Short mmCIF file of C-alpha atoms in Angstrom, two decimals:
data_model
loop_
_atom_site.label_atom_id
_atom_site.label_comp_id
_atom_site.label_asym_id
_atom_site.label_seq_id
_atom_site.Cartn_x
_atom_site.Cartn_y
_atom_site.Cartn_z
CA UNK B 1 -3.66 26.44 -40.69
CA UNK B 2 -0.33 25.62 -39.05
CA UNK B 3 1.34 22.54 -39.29
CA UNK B 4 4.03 22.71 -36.60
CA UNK B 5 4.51 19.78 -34.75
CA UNK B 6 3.21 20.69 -30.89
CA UNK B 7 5.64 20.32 -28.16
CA UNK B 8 4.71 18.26 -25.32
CA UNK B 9 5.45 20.61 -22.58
CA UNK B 10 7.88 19.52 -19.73
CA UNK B 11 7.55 19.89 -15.72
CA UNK B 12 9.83 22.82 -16.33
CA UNK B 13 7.62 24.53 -18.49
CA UNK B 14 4.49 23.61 -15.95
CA UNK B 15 7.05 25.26 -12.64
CA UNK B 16 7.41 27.97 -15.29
CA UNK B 17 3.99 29.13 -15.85
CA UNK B 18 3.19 28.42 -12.15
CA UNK B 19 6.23 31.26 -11.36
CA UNK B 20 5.09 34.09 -13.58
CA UNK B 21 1.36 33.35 -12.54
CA UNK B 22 2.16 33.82 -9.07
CA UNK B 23 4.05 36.94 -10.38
CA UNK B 24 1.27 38.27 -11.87
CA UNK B 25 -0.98 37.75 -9.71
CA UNK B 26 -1.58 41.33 -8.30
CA UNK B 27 -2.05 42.61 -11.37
CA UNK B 28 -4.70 39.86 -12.08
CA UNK B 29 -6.59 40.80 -9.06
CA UNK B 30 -6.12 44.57 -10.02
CA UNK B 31 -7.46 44.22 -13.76
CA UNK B 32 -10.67 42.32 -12.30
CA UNK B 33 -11.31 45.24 -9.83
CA UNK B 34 -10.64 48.03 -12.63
CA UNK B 35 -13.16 45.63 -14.82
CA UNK B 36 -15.67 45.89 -12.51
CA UNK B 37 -15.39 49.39 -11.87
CA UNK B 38 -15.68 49.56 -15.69
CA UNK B 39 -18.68 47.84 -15.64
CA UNK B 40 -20.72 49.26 -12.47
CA UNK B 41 -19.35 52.98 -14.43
CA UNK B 42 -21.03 52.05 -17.21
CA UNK B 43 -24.61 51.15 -16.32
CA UNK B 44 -25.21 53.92 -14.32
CA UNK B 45 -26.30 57.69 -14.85
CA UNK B 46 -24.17 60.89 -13.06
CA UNK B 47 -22.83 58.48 -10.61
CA UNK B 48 -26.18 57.24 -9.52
CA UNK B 49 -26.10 53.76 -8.67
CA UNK B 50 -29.34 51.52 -8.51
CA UNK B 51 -27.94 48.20 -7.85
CA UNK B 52 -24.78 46.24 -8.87
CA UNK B 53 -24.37 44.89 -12.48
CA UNK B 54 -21.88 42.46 -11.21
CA UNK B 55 -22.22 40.03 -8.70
CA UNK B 56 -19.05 38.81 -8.05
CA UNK B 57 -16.37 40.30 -5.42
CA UNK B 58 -12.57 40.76 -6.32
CA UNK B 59 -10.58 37.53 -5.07
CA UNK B 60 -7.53 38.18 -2.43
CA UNK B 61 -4.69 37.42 -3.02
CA UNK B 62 -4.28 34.14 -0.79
CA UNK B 63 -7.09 32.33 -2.49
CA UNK B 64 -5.56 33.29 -5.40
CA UNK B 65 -2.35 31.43 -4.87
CA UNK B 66 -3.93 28.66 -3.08
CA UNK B 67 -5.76 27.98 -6.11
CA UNK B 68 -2.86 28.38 -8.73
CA UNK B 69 -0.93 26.27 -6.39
CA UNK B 70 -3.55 23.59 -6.31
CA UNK B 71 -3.88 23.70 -9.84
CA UNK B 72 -0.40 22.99 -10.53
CA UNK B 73 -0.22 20.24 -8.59
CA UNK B 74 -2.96 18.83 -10.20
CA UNK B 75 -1.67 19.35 -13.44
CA UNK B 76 1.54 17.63 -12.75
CA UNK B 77 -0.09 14.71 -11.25
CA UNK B 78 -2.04 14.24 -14.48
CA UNK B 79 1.07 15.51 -16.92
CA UNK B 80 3.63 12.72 -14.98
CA UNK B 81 0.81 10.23 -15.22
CA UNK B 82 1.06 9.31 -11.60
CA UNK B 83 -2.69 8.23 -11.24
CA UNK B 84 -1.48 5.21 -13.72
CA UNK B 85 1.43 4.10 -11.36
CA UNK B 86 -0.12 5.05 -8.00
CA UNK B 87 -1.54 2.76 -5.47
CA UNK B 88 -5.01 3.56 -4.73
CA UNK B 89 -3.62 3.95 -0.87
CA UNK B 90 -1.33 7.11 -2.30
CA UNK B 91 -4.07 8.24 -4.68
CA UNK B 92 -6.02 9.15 -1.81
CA UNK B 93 -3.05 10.81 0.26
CA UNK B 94 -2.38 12.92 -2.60
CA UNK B 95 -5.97 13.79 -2.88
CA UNK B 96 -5.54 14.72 0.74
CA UNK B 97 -2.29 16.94 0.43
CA UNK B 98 -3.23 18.94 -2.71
CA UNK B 99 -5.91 20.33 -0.35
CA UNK B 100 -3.18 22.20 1.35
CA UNK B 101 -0.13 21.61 -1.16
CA UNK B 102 3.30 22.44 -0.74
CA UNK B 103 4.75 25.26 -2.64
CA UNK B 104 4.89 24.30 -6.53
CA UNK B 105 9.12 23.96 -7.01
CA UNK B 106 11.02 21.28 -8.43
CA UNK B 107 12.31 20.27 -5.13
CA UNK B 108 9.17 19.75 -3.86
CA UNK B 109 8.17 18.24 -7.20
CA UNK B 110 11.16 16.22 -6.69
CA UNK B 111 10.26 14.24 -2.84
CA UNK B 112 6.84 13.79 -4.07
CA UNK B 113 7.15 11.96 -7.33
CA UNK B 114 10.54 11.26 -7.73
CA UNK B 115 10.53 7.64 -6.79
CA UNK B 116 7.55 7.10 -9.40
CA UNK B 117 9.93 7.88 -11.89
CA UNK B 118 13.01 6.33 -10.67
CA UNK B 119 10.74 3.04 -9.78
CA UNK B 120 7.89 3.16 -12.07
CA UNK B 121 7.17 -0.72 -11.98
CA UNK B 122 7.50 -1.20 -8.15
CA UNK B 123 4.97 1.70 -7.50
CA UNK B 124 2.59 -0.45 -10.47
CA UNK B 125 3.28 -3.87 -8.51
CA UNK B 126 2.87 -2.43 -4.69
CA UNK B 127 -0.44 -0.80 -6.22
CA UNK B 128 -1.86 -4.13 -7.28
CA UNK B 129 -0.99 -5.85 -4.16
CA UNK B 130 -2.17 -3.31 -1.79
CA UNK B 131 -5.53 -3.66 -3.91
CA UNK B 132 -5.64 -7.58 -3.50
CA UNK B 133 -4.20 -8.08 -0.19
CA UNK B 134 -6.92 -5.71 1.31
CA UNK B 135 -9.47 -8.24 -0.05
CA UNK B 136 -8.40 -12.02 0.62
CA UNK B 137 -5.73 -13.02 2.82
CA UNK B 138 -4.73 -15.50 0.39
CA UNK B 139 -3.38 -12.94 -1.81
CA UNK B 140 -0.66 -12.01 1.26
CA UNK B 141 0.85 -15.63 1.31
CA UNK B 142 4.21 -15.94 -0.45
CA UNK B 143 3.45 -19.51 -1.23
CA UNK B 144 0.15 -19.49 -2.95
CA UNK B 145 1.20 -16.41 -5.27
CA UNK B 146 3.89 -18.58 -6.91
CA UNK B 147 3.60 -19.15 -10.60
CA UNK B 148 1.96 -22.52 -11.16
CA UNK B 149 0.35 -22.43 -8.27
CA UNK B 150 -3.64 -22.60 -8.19
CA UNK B 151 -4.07 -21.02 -4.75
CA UNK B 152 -5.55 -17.84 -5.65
CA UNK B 153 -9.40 -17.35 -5.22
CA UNK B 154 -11.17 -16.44 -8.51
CA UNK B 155 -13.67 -13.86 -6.87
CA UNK B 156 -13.59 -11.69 -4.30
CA UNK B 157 -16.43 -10.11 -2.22
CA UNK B 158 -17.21 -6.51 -2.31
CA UNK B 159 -19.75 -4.93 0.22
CA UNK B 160 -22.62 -2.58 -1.05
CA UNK B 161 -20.92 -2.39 -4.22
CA UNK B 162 -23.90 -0.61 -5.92
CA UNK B 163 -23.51 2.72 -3.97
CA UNK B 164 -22.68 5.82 -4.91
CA UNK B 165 -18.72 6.55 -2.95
CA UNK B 166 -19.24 2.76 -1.08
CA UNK B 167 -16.14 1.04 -0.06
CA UNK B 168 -17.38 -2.09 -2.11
CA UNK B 169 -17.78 0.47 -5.28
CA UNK B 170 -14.14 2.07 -4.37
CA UNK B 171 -12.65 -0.91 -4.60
CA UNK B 172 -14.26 -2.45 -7.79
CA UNK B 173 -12.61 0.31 -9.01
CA UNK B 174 -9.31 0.30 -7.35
CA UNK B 175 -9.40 -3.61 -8.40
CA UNK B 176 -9.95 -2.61 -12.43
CA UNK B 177 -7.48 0.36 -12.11
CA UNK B 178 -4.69 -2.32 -10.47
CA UNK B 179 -5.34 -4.57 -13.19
CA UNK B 180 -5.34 -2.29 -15.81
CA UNK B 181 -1.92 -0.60 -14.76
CA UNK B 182 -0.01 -3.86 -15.15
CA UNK B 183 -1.51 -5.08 -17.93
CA UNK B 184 -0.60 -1.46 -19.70
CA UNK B 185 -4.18 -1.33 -20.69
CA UNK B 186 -6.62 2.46 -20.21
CA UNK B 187 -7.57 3.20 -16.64
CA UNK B 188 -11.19 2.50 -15.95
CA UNK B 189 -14.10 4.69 -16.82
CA UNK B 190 -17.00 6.35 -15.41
CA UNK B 191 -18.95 4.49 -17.88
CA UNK B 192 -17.24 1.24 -17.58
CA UNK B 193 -18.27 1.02 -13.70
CA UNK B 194 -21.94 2.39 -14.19
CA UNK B 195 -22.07 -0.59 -16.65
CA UNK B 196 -21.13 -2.89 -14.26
CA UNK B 197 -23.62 -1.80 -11.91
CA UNK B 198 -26.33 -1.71 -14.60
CA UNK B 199 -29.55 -3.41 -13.22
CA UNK B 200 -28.98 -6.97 -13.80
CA UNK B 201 -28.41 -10.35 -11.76
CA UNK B 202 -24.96 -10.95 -13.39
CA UNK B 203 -22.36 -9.32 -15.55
CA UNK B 204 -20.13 -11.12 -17.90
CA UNK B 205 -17.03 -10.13 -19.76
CA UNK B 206 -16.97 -13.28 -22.49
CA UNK B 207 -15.52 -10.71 -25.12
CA UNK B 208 -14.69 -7.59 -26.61
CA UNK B 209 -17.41 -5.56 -28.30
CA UNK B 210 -16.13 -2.68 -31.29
CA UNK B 211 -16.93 0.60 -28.75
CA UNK B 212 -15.71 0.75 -25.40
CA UNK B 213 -18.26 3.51 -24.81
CA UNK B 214 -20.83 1.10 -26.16
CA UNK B 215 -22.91 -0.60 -22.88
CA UNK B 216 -23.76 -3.77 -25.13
CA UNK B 217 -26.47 -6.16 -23.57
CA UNK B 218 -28.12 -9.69 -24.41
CA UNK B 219 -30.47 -11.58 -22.36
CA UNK B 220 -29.21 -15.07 -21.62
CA UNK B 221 -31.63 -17.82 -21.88
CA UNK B 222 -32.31 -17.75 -18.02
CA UNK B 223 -33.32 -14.06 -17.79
CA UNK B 224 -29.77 -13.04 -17.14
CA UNK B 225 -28.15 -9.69 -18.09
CA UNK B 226 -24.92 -9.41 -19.18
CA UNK B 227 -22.51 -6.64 -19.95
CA UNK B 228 -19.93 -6.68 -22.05
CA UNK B 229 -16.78 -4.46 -21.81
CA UNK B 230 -13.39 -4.26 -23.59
CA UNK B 231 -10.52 -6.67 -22.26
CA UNK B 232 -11.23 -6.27 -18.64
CA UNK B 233 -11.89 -10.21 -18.20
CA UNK B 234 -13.82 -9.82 -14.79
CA UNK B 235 -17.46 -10.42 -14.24
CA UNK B 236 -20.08 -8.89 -11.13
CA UNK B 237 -22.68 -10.96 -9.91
CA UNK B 238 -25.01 -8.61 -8.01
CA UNK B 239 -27.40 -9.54 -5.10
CA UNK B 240 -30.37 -8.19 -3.37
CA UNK B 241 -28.44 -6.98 0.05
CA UNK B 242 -26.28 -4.78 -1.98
CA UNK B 243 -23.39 -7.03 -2.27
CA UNK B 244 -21.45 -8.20 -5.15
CA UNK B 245 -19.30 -11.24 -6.53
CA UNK B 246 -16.44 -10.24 -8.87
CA UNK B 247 -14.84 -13.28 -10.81
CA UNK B 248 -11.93 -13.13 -12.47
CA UNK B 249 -11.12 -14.80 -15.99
CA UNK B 250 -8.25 -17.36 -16.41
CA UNK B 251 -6.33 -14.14 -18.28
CA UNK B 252 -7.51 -11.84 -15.39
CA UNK B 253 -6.29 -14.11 -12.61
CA UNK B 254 -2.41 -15.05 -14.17
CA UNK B 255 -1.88 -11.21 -14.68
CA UNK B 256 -2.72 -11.04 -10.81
CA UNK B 257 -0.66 -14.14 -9.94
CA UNK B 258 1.97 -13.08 -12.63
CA UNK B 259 2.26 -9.63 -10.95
CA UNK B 260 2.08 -10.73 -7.32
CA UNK B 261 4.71 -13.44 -7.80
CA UNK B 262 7.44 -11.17 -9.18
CA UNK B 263 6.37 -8.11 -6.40
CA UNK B 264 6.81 -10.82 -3.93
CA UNK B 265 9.84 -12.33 -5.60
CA UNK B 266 11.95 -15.01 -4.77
CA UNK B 267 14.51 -13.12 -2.29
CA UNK B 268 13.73 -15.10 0.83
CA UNK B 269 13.31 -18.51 1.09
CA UNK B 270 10.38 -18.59 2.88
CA UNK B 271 7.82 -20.37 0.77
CA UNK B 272 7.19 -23.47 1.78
CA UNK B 273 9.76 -26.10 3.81
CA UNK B 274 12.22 -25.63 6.44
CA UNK B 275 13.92 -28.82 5.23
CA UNK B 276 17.72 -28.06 4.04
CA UNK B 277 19.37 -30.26 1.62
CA UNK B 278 21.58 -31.28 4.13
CA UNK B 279 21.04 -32.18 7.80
CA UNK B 280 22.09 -29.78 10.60
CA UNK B 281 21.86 -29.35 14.09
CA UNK B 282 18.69 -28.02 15.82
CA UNK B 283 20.40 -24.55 16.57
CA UNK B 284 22.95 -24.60 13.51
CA UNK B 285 22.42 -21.32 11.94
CA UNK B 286 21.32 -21.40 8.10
CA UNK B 287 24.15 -20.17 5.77
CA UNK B 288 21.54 -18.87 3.13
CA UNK B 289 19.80 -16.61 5.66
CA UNK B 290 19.81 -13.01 4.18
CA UNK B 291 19.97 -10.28 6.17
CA UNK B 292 16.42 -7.58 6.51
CA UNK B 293 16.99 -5.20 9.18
CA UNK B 294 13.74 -3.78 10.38
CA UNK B 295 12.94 -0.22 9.00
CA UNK B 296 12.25 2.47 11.28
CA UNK B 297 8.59 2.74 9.73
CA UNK B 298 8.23 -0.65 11.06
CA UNK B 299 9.80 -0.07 13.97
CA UNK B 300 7.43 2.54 15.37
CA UNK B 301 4.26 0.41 14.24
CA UNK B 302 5.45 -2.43 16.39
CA UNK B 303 6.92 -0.18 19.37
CA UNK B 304 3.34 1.59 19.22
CA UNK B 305 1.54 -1.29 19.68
CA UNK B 306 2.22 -1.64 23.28
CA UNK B 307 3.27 0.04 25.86
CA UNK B 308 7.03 0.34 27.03
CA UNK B 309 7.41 1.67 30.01
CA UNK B 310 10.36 3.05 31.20
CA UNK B 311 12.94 1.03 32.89
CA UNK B 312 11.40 -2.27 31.75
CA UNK B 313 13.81 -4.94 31.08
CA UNK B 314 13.94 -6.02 27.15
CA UNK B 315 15.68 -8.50 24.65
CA UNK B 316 15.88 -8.61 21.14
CA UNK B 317 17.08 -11.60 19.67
CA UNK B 318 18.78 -11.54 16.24
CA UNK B 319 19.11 -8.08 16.81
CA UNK B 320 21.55 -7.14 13.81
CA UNK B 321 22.40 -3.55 14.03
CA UNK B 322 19.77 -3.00 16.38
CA UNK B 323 17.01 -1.04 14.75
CA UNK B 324 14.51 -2.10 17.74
CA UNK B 325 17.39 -1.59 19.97
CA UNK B 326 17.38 2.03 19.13
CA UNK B 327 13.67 2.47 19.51
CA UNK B 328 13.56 0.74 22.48
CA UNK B 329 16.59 2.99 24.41
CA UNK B 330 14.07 6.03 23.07
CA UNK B 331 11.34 4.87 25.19
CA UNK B 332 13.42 4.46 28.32
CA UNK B 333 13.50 0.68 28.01
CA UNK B 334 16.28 -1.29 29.51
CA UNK B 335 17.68 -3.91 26.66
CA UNK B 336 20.12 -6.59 25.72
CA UNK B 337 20.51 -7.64 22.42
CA UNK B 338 21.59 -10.83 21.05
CA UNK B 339 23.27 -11.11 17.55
CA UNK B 340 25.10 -14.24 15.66
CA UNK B 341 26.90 -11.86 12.75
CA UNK B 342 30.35 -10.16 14.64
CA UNK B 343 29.87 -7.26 12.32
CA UNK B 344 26.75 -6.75 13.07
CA UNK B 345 26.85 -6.93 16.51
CA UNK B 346 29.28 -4.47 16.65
CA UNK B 347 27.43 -1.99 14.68
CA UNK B 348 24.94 -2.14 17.77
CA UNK B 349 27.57 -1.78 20.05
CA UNK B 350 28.79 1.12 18.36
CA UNK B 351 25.53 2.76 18.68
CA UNK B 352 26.01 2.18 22.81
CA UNK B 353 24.00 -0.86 22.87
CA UNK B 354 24.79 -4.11 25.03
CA UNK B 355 25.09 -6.69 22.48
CA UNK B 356 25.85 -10.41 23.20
CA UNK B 357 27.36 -12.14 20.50
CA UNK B 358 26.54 -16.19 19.93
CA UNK B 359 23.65 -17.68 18.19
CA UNK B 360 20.49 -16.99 20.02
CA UNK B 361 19.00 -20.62 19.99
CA UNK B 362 21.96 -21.93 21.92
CA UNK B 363 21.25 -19.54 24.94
CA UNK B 364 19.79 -20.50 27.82
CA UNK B 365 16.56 -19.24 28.39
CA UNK B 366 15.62 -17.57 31.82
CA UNK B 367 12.21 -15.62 32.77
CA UNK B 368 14.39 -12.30 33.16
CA UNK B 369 12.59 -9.99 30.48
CA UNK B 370 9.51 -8.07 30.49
CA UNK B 371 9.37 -8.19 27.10
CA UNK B 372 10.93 -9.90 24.14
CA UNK B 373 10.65 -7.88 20.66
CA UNK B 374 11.78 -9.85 17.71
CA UNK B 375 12.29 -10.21 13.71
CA UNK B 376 13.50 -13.52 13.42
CA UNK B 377 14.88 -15.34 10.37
CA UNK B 378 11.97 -16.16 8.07
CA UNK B 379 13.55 -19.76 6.38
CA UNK B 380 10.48 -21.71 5.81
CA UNK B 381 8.60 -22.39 9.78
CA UNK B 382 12.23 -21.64 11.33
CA UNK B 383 10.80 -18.70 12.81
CA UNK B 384 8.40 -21.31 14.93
CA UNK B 385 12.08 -22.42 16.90
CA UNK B 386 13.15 -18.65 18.10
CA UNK B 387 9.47 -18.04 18.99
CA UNK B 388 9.30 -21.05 21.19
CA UNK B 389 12.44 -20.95 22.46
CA UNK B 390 11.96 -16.36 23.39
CA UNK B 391 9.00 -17.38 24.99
CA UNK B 392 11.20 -19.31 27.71
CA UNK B 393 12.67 -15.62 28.58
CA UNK B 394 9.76 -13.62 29.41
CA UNK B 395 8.39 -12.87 32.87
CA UNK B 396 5.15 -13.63 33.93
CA UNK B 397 2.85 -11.62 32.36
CA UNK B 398 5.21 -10.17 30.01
CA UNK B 399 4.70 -10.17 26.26
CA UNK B 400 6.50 -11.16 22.88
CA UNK B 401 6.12 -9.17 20.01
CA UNK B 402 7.72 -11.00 16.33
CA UNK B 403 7.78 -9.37 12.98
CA UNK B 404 6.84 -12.56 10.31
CA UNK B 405 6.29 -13.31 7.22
CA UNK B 406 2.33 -13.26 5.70
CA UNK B 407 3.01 -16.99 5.77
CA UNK B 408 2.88 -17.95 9.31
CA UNK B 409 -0.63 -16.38 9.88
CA UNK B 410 -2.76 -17.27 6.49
CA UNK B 411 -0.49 -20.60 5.56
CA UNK B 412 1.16 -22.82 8.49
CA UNK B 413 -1.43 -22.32 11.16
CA UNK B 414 1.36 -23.26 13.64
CA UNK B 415 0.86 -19.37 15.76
CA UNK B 416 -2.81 -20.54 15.91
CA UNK B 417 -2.19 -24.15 17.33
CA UNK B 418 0.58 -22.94 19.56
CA UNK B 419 -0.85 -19.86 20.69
CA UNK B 420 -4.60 -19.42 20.39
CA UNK B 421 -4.28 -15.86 22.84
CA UNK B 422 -2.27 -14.26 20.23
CA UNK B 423 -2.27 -11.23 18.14
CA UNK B 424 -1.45 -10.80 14.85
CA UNK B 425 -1.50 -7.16 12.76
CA UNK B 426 -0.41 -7.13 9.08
CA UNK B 427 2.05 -5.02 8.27
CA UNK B 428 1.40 -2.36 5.19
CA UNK B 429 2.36 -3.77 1.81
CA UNK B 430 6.57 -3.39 0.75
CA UNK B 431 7.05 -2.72 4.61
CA UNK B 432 10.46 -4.41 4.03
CA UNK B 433 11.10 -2.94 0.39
CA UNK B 434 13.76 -0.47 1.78
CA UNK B 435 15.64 -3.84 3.16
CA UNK B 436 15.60 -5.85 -0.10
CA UNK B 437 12.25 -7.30 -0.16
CA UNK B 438 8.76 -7.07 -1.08
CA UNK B 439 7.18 -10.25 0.90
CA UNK B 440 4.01 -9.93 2.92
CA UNK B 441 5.04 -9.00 6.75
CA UNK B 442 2.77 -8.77 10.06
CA UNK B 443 3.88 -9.19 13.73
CA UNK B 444 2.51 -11.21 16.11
CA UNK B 445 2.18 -10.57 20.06
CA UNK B 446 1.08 -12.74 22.96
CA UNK B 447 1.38 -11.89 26.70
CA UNK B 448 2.87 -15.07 28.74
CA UNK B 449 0.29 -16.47 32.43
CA UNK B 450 0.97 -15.60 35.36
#
């Protein structure tokens, strides 16, 4: 027996194989014809045939490298590990894609998984928080993920969690896998979920048991079934319409606040109060204010949203380089754009825009616009003072459209109060991550009476 150490093999040797498979594959297809030949030859007598020994056909040669193709993909997804830093959102695009891949090189290789590698923790992170924020809104406030605080819920409701492909059984997984990821622990199992699903009013994870392929149960004094698995520290409480209850142990719930808080970060200061240390005027612009232009991704959700038509007369306030600017002049839109920072204001002048420059809450508002479109400074309920005062520049039944932080729809409650007609659309998770910052985003649009 040999005792050479085995080589892990590389992506290279993985593009590698893929090549001279693809290479070969003529001959492949030409061996498995001559085989059959062979075959259909050899049960029959002086070339008398009575009916085919082999039931198969001879593949072509585009199936062929479809499936090679697909193969390879696959195997690099599972050789790079991506399914362990992976939200469940790109899981499911790549499970899309690889049924009509790209060509197997390292370039390609490259713009598909690259940033896993050169990010592996921010794809982890983004993965958990897509997986929480699609399931209480509390988990897309900036203030109640802090560390310390006790905001979080400790369950979460999951819809016909007992059926086979369900959304509420996708995401009990997608919740364990999340959870799993950060903590460094295996990814869940088949076995693991079936468990959880067992028959039973209620399953409990109170502690480990030796064998994780074990499904150990005890009946509580109540009649109660529990299930025990290894280190997962959640619990399912099953009813009769299908739905479930999944809790989440004090461990189980400061990984999710632990990993939420440092996805979310402390880059903006947009937490809590909008009281500075020091007082300042009612316009005075906030030194501390960092600077998020809007991505382009962003920019097309929000532009999409509504309908520009061309001609129509539009401001953006706090433009900064004018990233809505730009989208708006593609739809045919007429704008102005107002911008505090010099530089930045003529950065959107450079690009052809008409850029005023002065602090937007000192101008003096006038129902000329058909539209405002906006992604005001976030400092804690500033945002509240440019939304009022845009309002006072829209036309009759013209509309205002502002990119804000998760925080003024699921924490102040001051968009509700103010205006009950309005809008609001989250924004996907790490919208802003290109920009510097992971916090939860939406925008929020209301049309002004006639």
């Amino acid at each position: 027996m040999s005792t050479a150490v085995a080589l892990q093999r590389t992506i290279k040797d993985l593009v590698a194989e893929y090549d001279e498979k693809v290479a070969g594959a003529d001959a492949a297809i030409s061996a498995f014809k001559a085989a059959i030949l062979s075959m259909e030859t050899a049960t029959c007598v002086a070339g008398t045939y009575a009916q085919p020994t082999v039931k198969a056909y001879p593949p072509n040669l585009h199936s062929v490298r479809q499936n090679l193709t697909q193969s390879a993909w696959k195997a690099a997804y599972s050789h790079c590990q991506i399914d362990r830093l992976a939200s469940a959102t790109d899981k499911r695009k790549f499970e899309r894609q690889i049924e009509k891949p790209p060509e197997f090189t390292f370039d390609n290789l490259r713009a598909t998984f690259g940033d896993y590698f050169l990010r592996p923790r921010f794809h982890v992170l983004r993965g958990l928080a897509e997986t929480f924020t699609a399931l209480d809104p509390a988990y897309k406030s900036h203030a109640k993920v802090k560390i310390g605080v006790k905001g979080l819920p400790k369950r979460v409701i999951l819809s016909h969690v007992g059926s086979y492909g369900s959304w509420g059984r996708d995401r009990l997984r997608d919740i364990l896998n999340a959870l799993a990821a950060y903590q460094g622990k295996p990814l869940v199992e088949h076995h693991e979920i079936e468990a959880l699903l067992k028959d039973g009013d209620a399953i409990k994870v109170d502690r480990e048991i030796p064998d994780p392929r074990q499904a150990a149960y005890e009946r509580s004094r109540d009649g109660e079934k529990f299930v025990k698995l290894i280190g997962r520290g959640v619990w399912l409480k099953r009813f009769s319409n299908g739905n479930g209850h999944l809790y989440f142990g004090p461990d189980a719930l400061l990984d999710i606040n632990r990993a939420l808080a440092e996805f979310y970060g402390e880059v903006l200061p947009d937490a809590e109060e909008d009281e500075p240390s020091k007082p300042r005027a009612s316009t005075a612009v906030a030194k501390d204010l960092q600077y998020y232009p809007t991505p382009p991704a962003v920019v097309h959700a929000v532009l999409s949203s509504f309908h520009v038509r061309p001609g129509a007369r539009v401001l953006e306030p706090s433009c900064g380089c004018g990233r809505f600017l730009d989208g708006l002049r593609d739809l045919g839109a007429d704008t102005l754009g107002i911008e505090v920072h010099p530089g930045r204001a003529a950065e959107a002048r450079a690009k052809g825009h008409a850029v005023r420059c002065s602090n937007f809450l000192d101008e003096p508002p006038a129902p000329e616009f058909d539209a405002v479109v906006m992604n005001p400074p976030f400092f804690g309920k500033l945002y509240m003072k440019h939304i009022r005062h845009a309002f006072g520049f829209i036309k009759p039944n013209g509309k205002l459209i502002s990119i804000l932080p998760a925080t003024a729809k699921y924490d102040h409650g001051l968009l509700d109060a103010e205006f009950p007609r309005g809008m609001w659309r989250d924004l996907p998770v790490a919208s802003f991550a290109e920009s510097g910052t992971n916090v939860p985003t939406g925008y929020f649009s209301v049309t002004r009476d006639a």
